[in-house]
mmCIF file of C-alpha atoms and ligand atoms in Angstrom:
data_model
loop_
_atom_site.group_PDB
_atom_site.id
_atom_site.type_symbol
_atom_site.label_atom_id
_atom_site.label_comp_id
_atom_site.label_asym_id
_atom_site.label_seq_id
_atom_site.Cartn_x
_atom_site.Cartn_y
_atom_site.Cartn_z
ATOM 1 C CA MET A 1104 -14.232 7.302 -29.247
ATOM 2 C CA THR A 1105 -13.353 8.275 -25.694
ATOM 3 C CA GLU A 1106 -15.491 6.584 -23.116
ATOM 4 C CA THR A 1107 -14.550 8.298 -20.112
ATOM 5 C CA GLU A 1108 -13.953 11.954 -19.168
ATOM 6 C CA HIS A 1109 -10.887 12.627 -17.422
ATOM 7 C CA THR A 1110 -10.346 16.024 -16.103
ATOM 8 C CA SER A 1111 -7.177 16.899 -13.652
ATOM 9 C CA GLU A 1112 -6.542 19.895 -10.889
ATOM 10 C CA THR A 1113 -3.480 21.294 -9.494
ATOM 11 C CA VAL A 1114 -4.209 21.016 -5.242
ATOM 12 C CA THR A 1115 -2.001 23.076 -2.960
ATOM 13 C CA LEU A 1116 -1.332 20.390 -0.230
ATOM 14 C CA ALA A 1117 0.635 22.509 2.050
ATOM 15 C CA ARG A 1118 3.240 25.908 2.088
ATOM 16 C CA LEU A 1119 6.796 25.115 2.814
ATOM 17 C CA PRO A 1120 9.041 27.101 4.922
ATOM 18 C CA SER A 1121 9.787 29.089 1.891
ATOM 19 C CA GLY A 1122 6.725 30.114 1.176
ATOM 20 C CA VAL A 1123 6.384 27.423 -1.920
ATOM 21 C CA SER A 1124 3.517 26.070 -2.554
ATOM 22 C CA LEU A 1125 3.769 22.071 -2.227
ATOM 23 C CA THR A 1126 1.263 20.927 -4.765
ATOM 24 C CA THR A 1127 0.390 17.871 -6.708
ATOM 25 C CA THR A 1128 -2.319 16.619 -9.401
ATOM 26 C CA VAL A 1129 -5.183 15.449 -8.683
ATOM 27 C CA HIS A 1130 -7.481 13.634 -11.619
ATOM 28 C CA THR A 1131 -11.284 12.785 -12.185
ATOM 29 C CA TYR A 1132 -12.875 10.075 -14.589
ATOM 30 C CA ARG A 1133 -16.321 10.236 -15.317
ATOM 31 C CA PRO A 1134 -18.851 8.754 -17.269
ATOM 32 C CA ALA A 1135 -17.989 10.826 -21.114
ATOM 33 C CA SER A 1136 -21.783 12.015 -21.411
ATOM 34 C CA ALA A 1137 -21.716 13.361 -18.033
ATOM 35 C CA ASP A 1138 -21.349 16.998 -17.234
ATOM 36 C CA ALA A 1139 -19.992 17.957 -13.867
ATOM 37 C CA ASP A 1140 -23.503 18.285 -12.455
ATOM 38 C CA THR A 1141 -25.325 15.364 -13.904
ATOM 39 C CA ALA A 1142 -21.880 13.761 -12.526
ATOM 40 C CA ALA A 1143 -22.518 14.984 -9.047
ATOM 41 C CA ASP A 1144 -26.193 13.344 -9.070
ATOM 42 C CA ALA A 1145 -24.958 10.056 -10.259
ATOM 43 C CA THR A 1146 -22.614 9.972 -7.485
ATOM 44 C CA THR A 1147 -25.353 11.056 -5.101
ATOM 45 C CA ALA A 1148 -27.860 8.427 -6.677
ATOM 46 C CA GLY A 1149 -25.670 5.497 -5.619
ATOM 47 C CA SER A 1150 -22.938 5.233 -8.571
ATOM 48 C CA PRO A 1151 -19.476 4.330 -6.669
ATOM 49 C CA THR A 1152 -17.035 6.875 -6.490
ATOM 50 C CA LEU A 1153 -13.115 5.311 -6.092
ATOM 51 C CA TYR A 1154 -10.198 7.301 -4.476
ATOM 52 C CA ILE A 1155 -6.869 5.947 -5.730
ATOM 53 C CA GLN A 1156 -3.205 7.160 -4.977
ATOM 54 C CA ALA A 1157 0.189 6.218 -5.037
ATOM 55 C CA ALA A 1158 3.457 7.520 -3.428
ATOM 56 C CA GLN A 1159 2.971 8.697 0.131
ATOM 57 C CA HIS A 1160 5.776 6.757 0.554
ATOM 58 C CA GLY A 1161 7.874 8.564 -2.914
ATOM 59 C CA ARG A 1162 10.401 5.928 -3.645
ATOM 60 C CA GLU A 1163 7.353 3.526 -4.010
ATOM 61 C CA VAL A 1164 7.100 4.807 -7.934
ATOM 62 C CA ASN A 1165 5.623 1.279 -9.167
ATOM 63 C CA GLY A 1166 2.217 2.415 -7.403
ATOM 64 C CA THR A 1167 2.780 5.773 -9.445
ATOM 65 C CA GLU A 1168 3.978 4.456 -12.979
ATOM 66 C CA THR A 1169 0.543 1.886 -11.936
ATOM 67 C CA LEU A 1170 -1.689 4.566 -12.225
ATOM 68 C CA ARG A 1171 -0.338 6.451 -15.264
ATOM 69 C CA ARG A 1172 -1.268 3.013 -17.357
ATOM 70 C CA PHE A 1173 -4.613 2.840 -15.643
ATOM 71 C CA HIS A 1174 -5.038 5.951 -16.690
ATOM 72 C CA GLU A 1175 -4.170 5.432 -20.834
ATOM 73 C CA ARG A 1176 -6.597 2.101 -20.610
ATOM 74 C CA LEU A 1177 -9.324 3.990 -18.361
ATOM 75 C CA LEU A 1178 -9.977 6.370 -20.988
ATOM 76 C CA GLU A 1179 -10.978 3.653 -23.580
ATOM 77 C CA VAL A 1180 -13.520 1.950 -21.783
ATOM 78 C CA PRO A 1181 -17.286 3.064 -20.053
ATOM 79 C CA LEU A 1182 -16.859 4.193 -16.899
ATOM 80 C CA SER A 1183 -20.362 4.150 -14.640
ATOM 81 C CA GLY A 1184 -19.153 6.207 -11.427
ATOM 82 C CA THR A 1185 -16.313 8.526 -10.756
ATOM 83 C CA ILE A 1186 -12.414 7.575 -9.948
ATOM 84 C CA VAL A 1187 -10.625 10.216 -8.494
ATOM 85 C CA ALA A 1188 -6.831 9.402 -8.408
ATOM 86 C CA VAL A 1189 -3.790 11.203 -7.250
ATOM 87 C CA PRO A 1190 -0.524 9.623 -8.541
ATOM 88 C CA VAL A 1191 2.089 11.369 -6.120
ATOM 89 C CA ALA A 1192 0.317 11.872 -2.969
ATOM 90 C CA ASN A 1193 3.556 12.771 -1.262
ATOM 91 C CA PRO A 1194 5.741 15.331 -3.227
ATOM 92 C CA LEU A 1195 8.250 15.776 -0.620
ATOM 93 C CA THR A 1196 9.032 12.061 -0.650
ATOM 94 C CA PHE A 1197 8.739 11.525 -3.945
ATOM 95 C CA ASP A 1198 11.574 13.856 -5.044
ATOM 96 C CA ARG A 1199 13.862 12.619 -2.151
ATOM 97 C CA VAL A 1200 13.113 9.140 -3.835
ATOM 98 C CA SER A 1201 12.703 8.226 -0.026
ATOM 99 C CA TYR A 1202 9.847 6.611 2.531
ATOM 100 C CA THR A 1203 9.626 9.743 5.055
ATOM 101 C CA ALA A 1204 10.258 13.428 4.862
ATOM 102 C CA PRO A 1205 13.035 14.753 6.797
ATOM 103 C CA GLU A 1206 12.697 16.401 10.385
ATOM 104 C CA THR A 1207 13.068 19.707 8.678
ATOM 105 C CA PHE A 1208 10.038 19.345 6.653
ATOM 106 C CA ASP A 1209 8.007 17.534 9.651
ATOM 107 C CA SER A 1210 9.180 17.268 13.247
ATOM 108 C CA VAL A 1211 5.792 15.905 14.178
ATOM 109 C CA ASN A 1212 5.974 12.707 12.068
ATOM 110 C CA SER A 1213 8.340 11.996 9.310
ATOM 111 C CA ASN A 1214 6.090 9.294 7.768
ATOM 112 C CA MET A 1215 2.478 10.704 5.923
ATOM 113 C CA ASN A 1216 0.934 7.306 6.294
ATOM 114 C CA ARG A 1217 0.920 7.874 10.320
ATOM 115 C CA VAL A 1218 -1.291 11.354 10.285
ATOM 116 C CA TRP A 1219 -4.432 10.276 8.828
ATOM 117 C CA PRO A 1220 -7.100 12.175 8.781
ATOM 118 C CA GLY A 1221 -4.450 14.698 9.185
ATOM 119 C CA ASP A 1222 -4.773 18.398 10.605
ATOM 120 C CA ALA A 1223 -5.664 21.523 8.234
ATOM 121 C CA ASP A 1224 -3.529 23.522 10.880
ATOM 122 C CA GLY A 1225 -1.002 20.407 11.965
ATOM 123 C CA SER A 1226 2.510 19.925 10.759
ATOM 124 C CA LEU A 1227 3.409 19.753 6.969
ATOM 125 C CA HIS A 1228 2.129 15.991 6.421
ATOM 126 C CA GLN A 1229 -0.952 16.481 8.753
ATOM 127 C CA ARG A 1230 -1.958 19.595 6.592
ATOM 128 C CA MET A 1231 -1.221 16.972 3.221
ATOM 129 C CA ALA A 1232 -2.889 14.773 4.524
ATOM 130 C CA ALA A 1233 -6.301 17.103 5.509
ATOM 131 C CA THR A 1234 -6.305 18.386 1.804
ATOM 132 C CA LEU A 1235 -6.420 14.586 0.632
ATOM 133 C CA TRP A 1236 -8.777 13.397 3.027
ATOM 134 C CA GLU A 1237 -11.375 16.018 1.608
ATOM 135 C CA TYR A 1238 -11.233 13.841 -1.467
ATOM 136 C CA VAL A 1239 -11.113 10.660 0.754
ATOM 137 C CA THR A 1240 -14.144 11.230 2.121
ATOM 138 C CA GLN A 1241 -16.343 11.699 -0.983
ATOM 139 C CA ALA A 1242 -15.220 8.179 -1.803
ATOM 140 C CA ASP A 1243 -16.730 4.786 -1.317
ATOM 141 C CA ALA A 1244 -13.834 2.556 -1.746
ATOM 142 C CA ILE A 1245 -10.214 3.702 -1.329
ATOM 143 C CA VAL A 1246 -6.825 1.875 -2.549
ATOM 144 C CA ASP A 1247 -3.592 3.663 -1.281
ATOM 145 C CA LEU A 1248 -0.964 2.183 -3.895
ATOM 146 C CA HIS A 1249 2.608 0.674 -1.823
ATOM 147 C CA THR A 1250 5.258 -1.218 -3.074
ATOM 148 C CA GLY A 1251 7.828 -2.983 -0.666
ATOM 149 C CA SER A 1252 10.713 -4.413 -1.554
ATOM 150 C CA PRO A 1253 12.608 -7.240 -3.691
ATOM 151 C CA ASP A 1254 12.256 -8.912 -0.596
ATOM 152 C CA MET A 1255 8.711 -9.023 0.595
ATOM 153 C CA TYR A 1256 5.639 -10.801 -1.561
ATOM 154 C CA PRO A 1257 3.437 -8.830 -3.083
ATOM 155 C CA HIS A 1258 0.076 -8.894 -0.988
ATOM 156 C CA VAL A 1259 -2.671 -6.553 -0.407
ATOM 157 C CA VAL A 1260 -3.638 -5.946 3.287
ATOM 158 C CA TYR A 1261 -7.302 -5.437 5.113
ATOM 159 C CA ARG A 1262 -8.680 -4.536 8.196
ATOM 160 C CA GLU A 1263 -9.676 -8.206 9.726
ATOM 161 C CA GLY A 1264 -13.434 -8.308 9.769
ATOM 162 C CA ASP A 1265 -14.220 -5.848 7.482
ATOM 163 C CA ASP A 1266 -15.973 -7.565 4.673
ATOM 164 C CA ARG A 1267 -16.059 -4.886 2.374
ATOM 165 C CA ALA A 1268 -12.659 -4.732 2.125
ATOM 166 C CA ARG A 1269 -12.208 -8.079 2.233
ATOM 167 C CA GLU A 1270 -13.923 -7.884 -0.927
ATOM 168 C CA LEU A 1271 -11.906 -5.283 -2.571
ATOM 169 C CA ALA A 1272 -8.673 -6.862 -1.319
ATOM 170 C CA SER A 1273 -9.778 -9.966 -2.876
ATOM 171 C CA ALA A 1274 -10.418 -8.421 -6.034
ATOM 172 C CA PHE A 1275 -7.037 -6.893 -6.042
ATOM 173 C CA GLY A 1276 -5.565 -10.147 -6.992
ATOM 174 C CA THR A 1277 -2.391 -11.243 -5.295
ATOM 175 C CA ASP A 1278 -1.827 -14.276 -4.225
ATOM 176 C CA LEU A 1279 -1.589 -13.227 -0.796
ATOM 177 C CA LEU A 1280 -4.431 -11.136 1.497
ATOM 178 C CA LEU A 1281 -2.817 -9.790 5.074
ATOM 179 C CA SER A 1282 -5.852 -9.074 7.808
ATOM 180 C CA GLU A 1283 -4.660 -7.144 9.947
ATOM 181 C CA GLU A 1284 -6.451 -6.077 13.394
ATOM 182 C CA ALA A 1285 -7.240 -2.341 14.471
ATOM 183 C CA ASN A 1286 -7.883 -0.389 17.331
ATOM 184 C CA ASP A 1287 -8.564 -2.588 20.584
ATOM 185 C CA ASP A 1288 -7.843 -5.983 18.721
ATOM 186 C CA ALA A 1289 -4.410 -4.638 17.865
ATOM 187 C CA SER A 1290 -1.323 -5.392 19.347
ATOM 188 C CA GLU A 1291 0.829 -3.162 21.647
ATOM 189 C CA GLU A 1292 3.351 -2.853 18.508
ATOM 190 C CA TRP A 1293 0.337 -1.806 16.048
ATOM 191 C CA HIS A 1294 -0.685 1.295 18.803
ATOM 192 C CA ARG A 1295 3.474 2.238 19.423
ATOM 193 C CA ARG A 1296 4.122 2.525 15.958
ATOM 194 C CA GLY A 1297 1.089 4.597 14.876
ATOM 195 C CA PHE A 1298 -0.707 2.198 13.263
ATOM 196 C CA ALA A 1299 -4.008 4.133 13.955
ATOM 197 C CA GLY A 1300 -2.711 7.204 11.720
ATOM 198 C CA LYS A 1301 -2.389 4.933 8.199
ATOM 199 C CA LEU A 1302 -5.361 6.050 5.533
ATOM 200 C CA ARG A 1303 -6.329 2.575 5.122
ATOM 201 C CA VAL A 1304 -6.818 2.557 9.220
ATOM 202 C CA ALA A 1305 -8.546 6.210 8.716
ATOM 203 C CA ALA A 1306 -11.083 5.635 5.845
ATOM 204 C CA ALA A 1307 -12.395 2.464 7.756
ATOM 205 C CA GLY A 1308 -13.442 4.657 10.782
ATOM 206 C CA GLU A 1309 -15.205 6.793 8.379
ATOM 207 C CA ASP A 1310 -16.599 3.601 7.139
ATOM 208 C CA ILE A 1311 -15.224 3.727 3.918
ATOM 209 C CA PRO A 1312 -13.845 0.764 2.764
ATOM 210 C CA ALA A 1313 -9.970 0.591 2.112
ATOM 211 C CA VAL A 1314 -7.340 -1.236 1.125
ATOM 212 C CA THR A 1315 -3.626 -0.890 0.738
ATOM 213 C CA PRO A 1316 -1.662 -3.269 -1.941
ATOM 214 C CA GLU A 1317 1.804 -3.851 -1.741
ATOM 215 C CA LEU A 1318 3.535 -4.329 -4.858
ATOM 216 C CA ALA A 1319 6.782 -5.523 -4.973
ATOM 217 C CA HIS A 1320 10.086 -3.628 -5.626
ATOM 218 C CA ASN A 1321 10.657 0.410 -5.068
ATOM 219 C CA LYS A 1322 12.772 2.794 -6.675
ATOM 220 C CA GLN A 1323 12.820 1.024 -9.897
ATOM 221 C CA ILE A 1324 9.760 0.223 -12.665
ATOM 222 C CA VAL A 1325 9.272 -3.647 -12.127
ATOM 223 C CA GLU A 1326 7.042 -4.211 -15.000
ATOM 224 C CA SER A 1327 5.359 -7.074 -13.244
ATOM 225 C CA ALA A 1328 4.324 -5.323 -10.456
ATOM 226 C CA VAL A 1329 3.319 -2.757 -12.772
ATOM 227 C CA GLU A 1330 1.190 -5.247 -14.237
ATOM 228 C CA THR A 1331 -0.138 -6.390 -11.471
ATOM 229 C CA GLY A 1332 -1.199 -2.845 -10.204
ATOM 230 C CA VAL A 1333 -3.311 -1.939 -13.193
ATOM 231 C CA ASP A 1334 -4.963 -5.541 -13.512
ATOM 232 C CA GLY A 1335 -5.729 -5.332 -9.530
ATOM 233 C CA LEU A 1336 -7.201 -1.898 -9.953
ATOM 234 C CA PHE A 1337 -9.722 -2.979 -13.024
ATOM 235 C CA ASN A 1338 -11.081 -6.135 -10.652
ATOM 236 C CA VAL A 1339 -11.654 -3.760 -8.362
ATOM 237 C CA CYS A 1340 -13.609 -1.423 -10.934
ATOM 238 C CA ARG A 1341 -15.704 -4.202 -12.227
ATOM 239 C CA THR A 1342 -16.086 -5.497 -8.508
ATOM 240 C CA LEU A 1343 -17.548 -1.915 -7.557
ATOM 241 C CA GLU A 1344 -19.637 -1.619 -10.875
ATOM 242 C CA LEU A 1345 -17.750 1.173 -11.839
ATOM 243 C CA LEU A 1346 -16.535 -0.938 -15.100
ATOM 244 C CA PRO A 1347 -18.171 -3.574 -17.047
ATOM 245 C CA GLY A 1348 -16.631 -7.051 -17.527
ATOM 246 C CA ASN A 1349 -16.568 -10.168 -15.772
ATOM 247 C CA ILE A 1350 -14.584 -10.105 -12.083
ATOM 248 C CA ILE A 1351 -11.117 -12.372 -12.680
ATOM 249 C CA ASP A 1352 -11.523 -14.999 -9.351
ATOM 250 C CA HIS A 1353 -8.035 -15.495 -8.488
ATOM 251 C CA ASP A 1354 -6.587 -18.314 -5.906
ATOM 252 C CA GLN A 1355 -5.302 -16.725 -2.446
ATOM 253 C CA THR A 1356 -4.076 -17.280 0.500
ATOM 254 C CA VAL A 1357 -5.164 -15.353 3.573
ATOM 255 C CA ALA A 1358 -3.080 -14.951 6.297
ATOM 256 C CA ARG A 1359 -2.455 -12.021 9.522
ATOM 257 C CA ASN A 1360 -0.163 -9.205 9.462
ATOM 258 C CA HIS A 1361 2.185 -8.279 12.121
ATOM 259 C CA LEU A 1362 3.071 -11.570 13.365
ATOM 260 C CA GLY A 1363 6.068 -14.275 13.083
ATOM 261 C CA LYS A 1364 8.869 -11.770 12.368
ATOM 262 C CA VAL A 1365 12.083 -13.481 13.430
ATOM 263 C CA THR A 1366 15.145 -10.503 14.005
ATOM 264 C CA THR A 1367 18.229 -10.556 14.454
ATOM 265 C CA PRO A 1368 19.840 -11.011 17.937
ATOM 266 C CA GLU A 1369 23.512 -10.266 16.462
ATOM 267 C CA SER A 1370 25.086 -7.931 14.075
ATOM 268 C CA GLY A 1371 26.993 -9.351 11.231
ATOM 269 C CA LEU A 1372 26.644 -10.677 7.402
ATOM 270 C CA PHE A 1373 23.056 -12.842 6.938
ATOM 271 C CA ARG A 1374 23.065 -15.122 4.706
ATOM 272 C CA PRO A 1375 19.162 -16.695 3.769
ATOM 273 C CA GLU A 1376 18.560 -19.914 3.483
ATOM 274 C CA PRO A 1377 19.163 -20.428 -0.617
ATOM 275 C CA ALA A 1378 16.098 -22.980 -1.142
ATOM 276 C CA LEU A 1379 14.082 -20.683 0.101
ATOM 277 C CA GLU A 1380 11.454 -18.269 -2.062
ATOM 278 C CA LEU A 1381 8.893 -15.550 -1.188
ATOM 279 C CA GLY A 1382 5.224 -17.382 -0.739
ATOM 280 C CA ASP A 1383 6.463 -20.706 0.308
ATOM 281 C CA LEU A 1384 4.695 -22.397 3.036
ATOM 282 C CA ILE A 1385 7.086 -23.248 5.891
ATOM 283 C CA SER A 1386 6.813 -25.281 9.039
ATOM 284 C CA ALA A 1387 7.782 -24.165 12.803
ATOM 285 C CA GLY A 1388 11.584 -24.560 13.436
ATOM 286 C CA THR A 1389 12.863 -23.857 9.412
ATOM 287 C CA THR A 1390 15.768 -22.443 9.185
ATOM 288 C CA LEU A 1391 15.755 -19.117 7.571
ATOM 289 C CA GLY A 1392 19.405 -18.007 7.147
ATOM 290 C CA THR A 1393 22.780 -17.922 9.060
ATOM 291 C CA VAL A 1394 24.172 -14.403 10.664
ATOM 292 C CA PHE A 1395 28.117 -14.659 10.461
ATOM 293 C CA ASP A 1396 30.883 -12.581 11.939
ATOM 294 C CA PRO A 1397 32.411 -11.518 8.586
ATOM 295 C CA ALA A 1398 35.487 -10.777 9.918
ATOM 296 C CA THR A 1399 35.943 -14.724 11.775
ATOM 297 C CA TYR A 1400 33.846 -16.411 9.062
ATOM 298 C CA GLU A 1401 32.148 -17.673 13.083
ATOM 299 C CA PRO A 1402 28.566 -18.565 12.564
ATOM 300 C CA LEU A 1403 26.588 -16.513 15.411
ATOM 301 C CA VAL A 1404 23.043 -17.241 15.094
ATOM 302 C CA THR A 1405 21.013 -19.353 12.564
ATOM 303 C CA ALA A 1406 17.971 -18.039 12.124
ATOM 304 C CA THR A 1407 14.756 -20.009 12.138
ATOM 305 C CA THR A 1408 10.711 -19.103 12.536
ATOM 306 C CA GLU A 1409 8.884 -20.190 15.578
ATOM 307 C CA ARG A 1410 5.410 -20.761 13.823
ATOM 308 C CA ALA A 1411 4.266 -22.390 10.362
ATOM 309 C CA GLY A 1412 2.948 -19.808 8.118
ATOM 310 C CA LEU A 1413 3.800 -18.169 4.483
ATOM 311 C CA LEU A 1414 7.378 -16.484 4.079
ATOM 312 C CA TYR A 1415 6.137 -13.151 3.091
ATOM 313 C CA ALA A 1416 9.418 -11.515 3.331
ATOM 314 C CA LEU A 1417 13.076 -12.356 3.948
ATOM 315 C CA THR A 1418 15.999 -9.638 3.643
ATOM 316 C CA LYS A 1419 18.562 -9.496 1.267
ATOM 317 C CA GLU A 1420 20.179 -7.052 3.044
ATOM 318 C CA ALA A 1421 23.132 -8.521 3.858
ATOM 319 C CA THR A 1422 24.612 -6.759 6.075
ATOM 320 C CA VAL A 1423 22.227 -6.620 9.559
ATOM 321 C CA VAL A 1424 22.267 -5.371 13.232
ATOM 322 C CA GLU A 1425 20.727 -6.844 15.684
ATOM 323 C CA GLY A 1426 17.220 -6.164 16.349
ATOM 324 C CA GLU A 1427 16.637 -5.954 12.644
ATOM 325 C CA ALA A 1428 13.855 -8.296 11.097
ATOM 326 C CA LEU A 1429 15.463 -10.613 8.560
ATOM 327 C CA ALA A 1430 11.911 -12.210 7.590
ATOM 328 C CA SER A 1431 8.420 -12.095 7.988
ATOM 329 C CA VAL A 1432 5.964 -15.068 8.298
ATOM 330 C CA ALA A 1433 2.383 -14.783 8.138
ATOM 331 C CA LEU A 1434 0.191 -16.991 9.673
ATOM 332 C CA VAL A 1435 -2.456 -18.180 7.423
ATOM 333 C CA ARG A 1436 -5.888 -18.418 8.554
ATOM 334 C CA GLU A 1437 -7.144 -20.137 5.364
ATOM 335 C CA SER A 1438 -6.701 -21.030 1.768
ATOM 336 C CA GLU A 1439 -9.324 -20.739 -1.235
ATOM 337 C CA ASN A 1440 -8.872 -22.624 -3.930
HETATM 338 ZN ZN1 ZN B 2210 4.736 2.405 1.672
#
């Protein structure tokens, strides 16, 4: 017997210069017994609504695959609220298998995750965000699925000091949680890079707890990343009491985002220290790798970390240019065992 009712709608996100409509599919899940009216009543009566989206950055396909598998399993379990899911939030970047859209589509901001809550009269990305924002603001919790790269340790980002977002992040279950300061508390870099326009930050501004899981890998379906995503969504649903079942507790390390980035002052060929692994706790002064002049073999830079912490990114793109990030070390705030 099907426990959960599923409907889907095609939603126009924006109009392309040619006049072609840019559309995506929005999926809605409700308890099987409820018709639309009673489901709406149930929402106002306090049963929660969860909004999940993937692929704002179109190459981050493991979020999209996570939602496909989540869909299959969700139909077999009894739901006590509403879930709205958008597997392809940004078809422009999905079709290009890219992170950002070309300037020909959006001269204001090529990164959709810098324009929230969007603007119905704005640029293409702003219009797309404004369309989806209508769904976002009806939700009680937000999960914005992203993926990093093979060089990045899977983690979930939440706003520092936001206990409800912290609970969602914790429920998602990755080994590492990264708290991020926002607005007045945030660094100059945070403001310069337009992070106030992230969906997670804009939703928090509306008092909706939101988290950004960063599953590993992009462009390829990676089973472990997808299963982490599906397990994470189910545990988030249990925590919100959308689904029955025991909440699974995880051992997690909490660290702070956007600190301890190690960049190279020289261009060349970077060889990461072979003994290092993502997730390692390292001390200040640890050697992360060496940048060589590829033609003369001369070592140019020995990259070290100034601070102790958890190594959560270490580049595998061997050809590096000056100023580029080689590694990220998160400042550990607490360990939970
Ligand atoms: Zn992303």
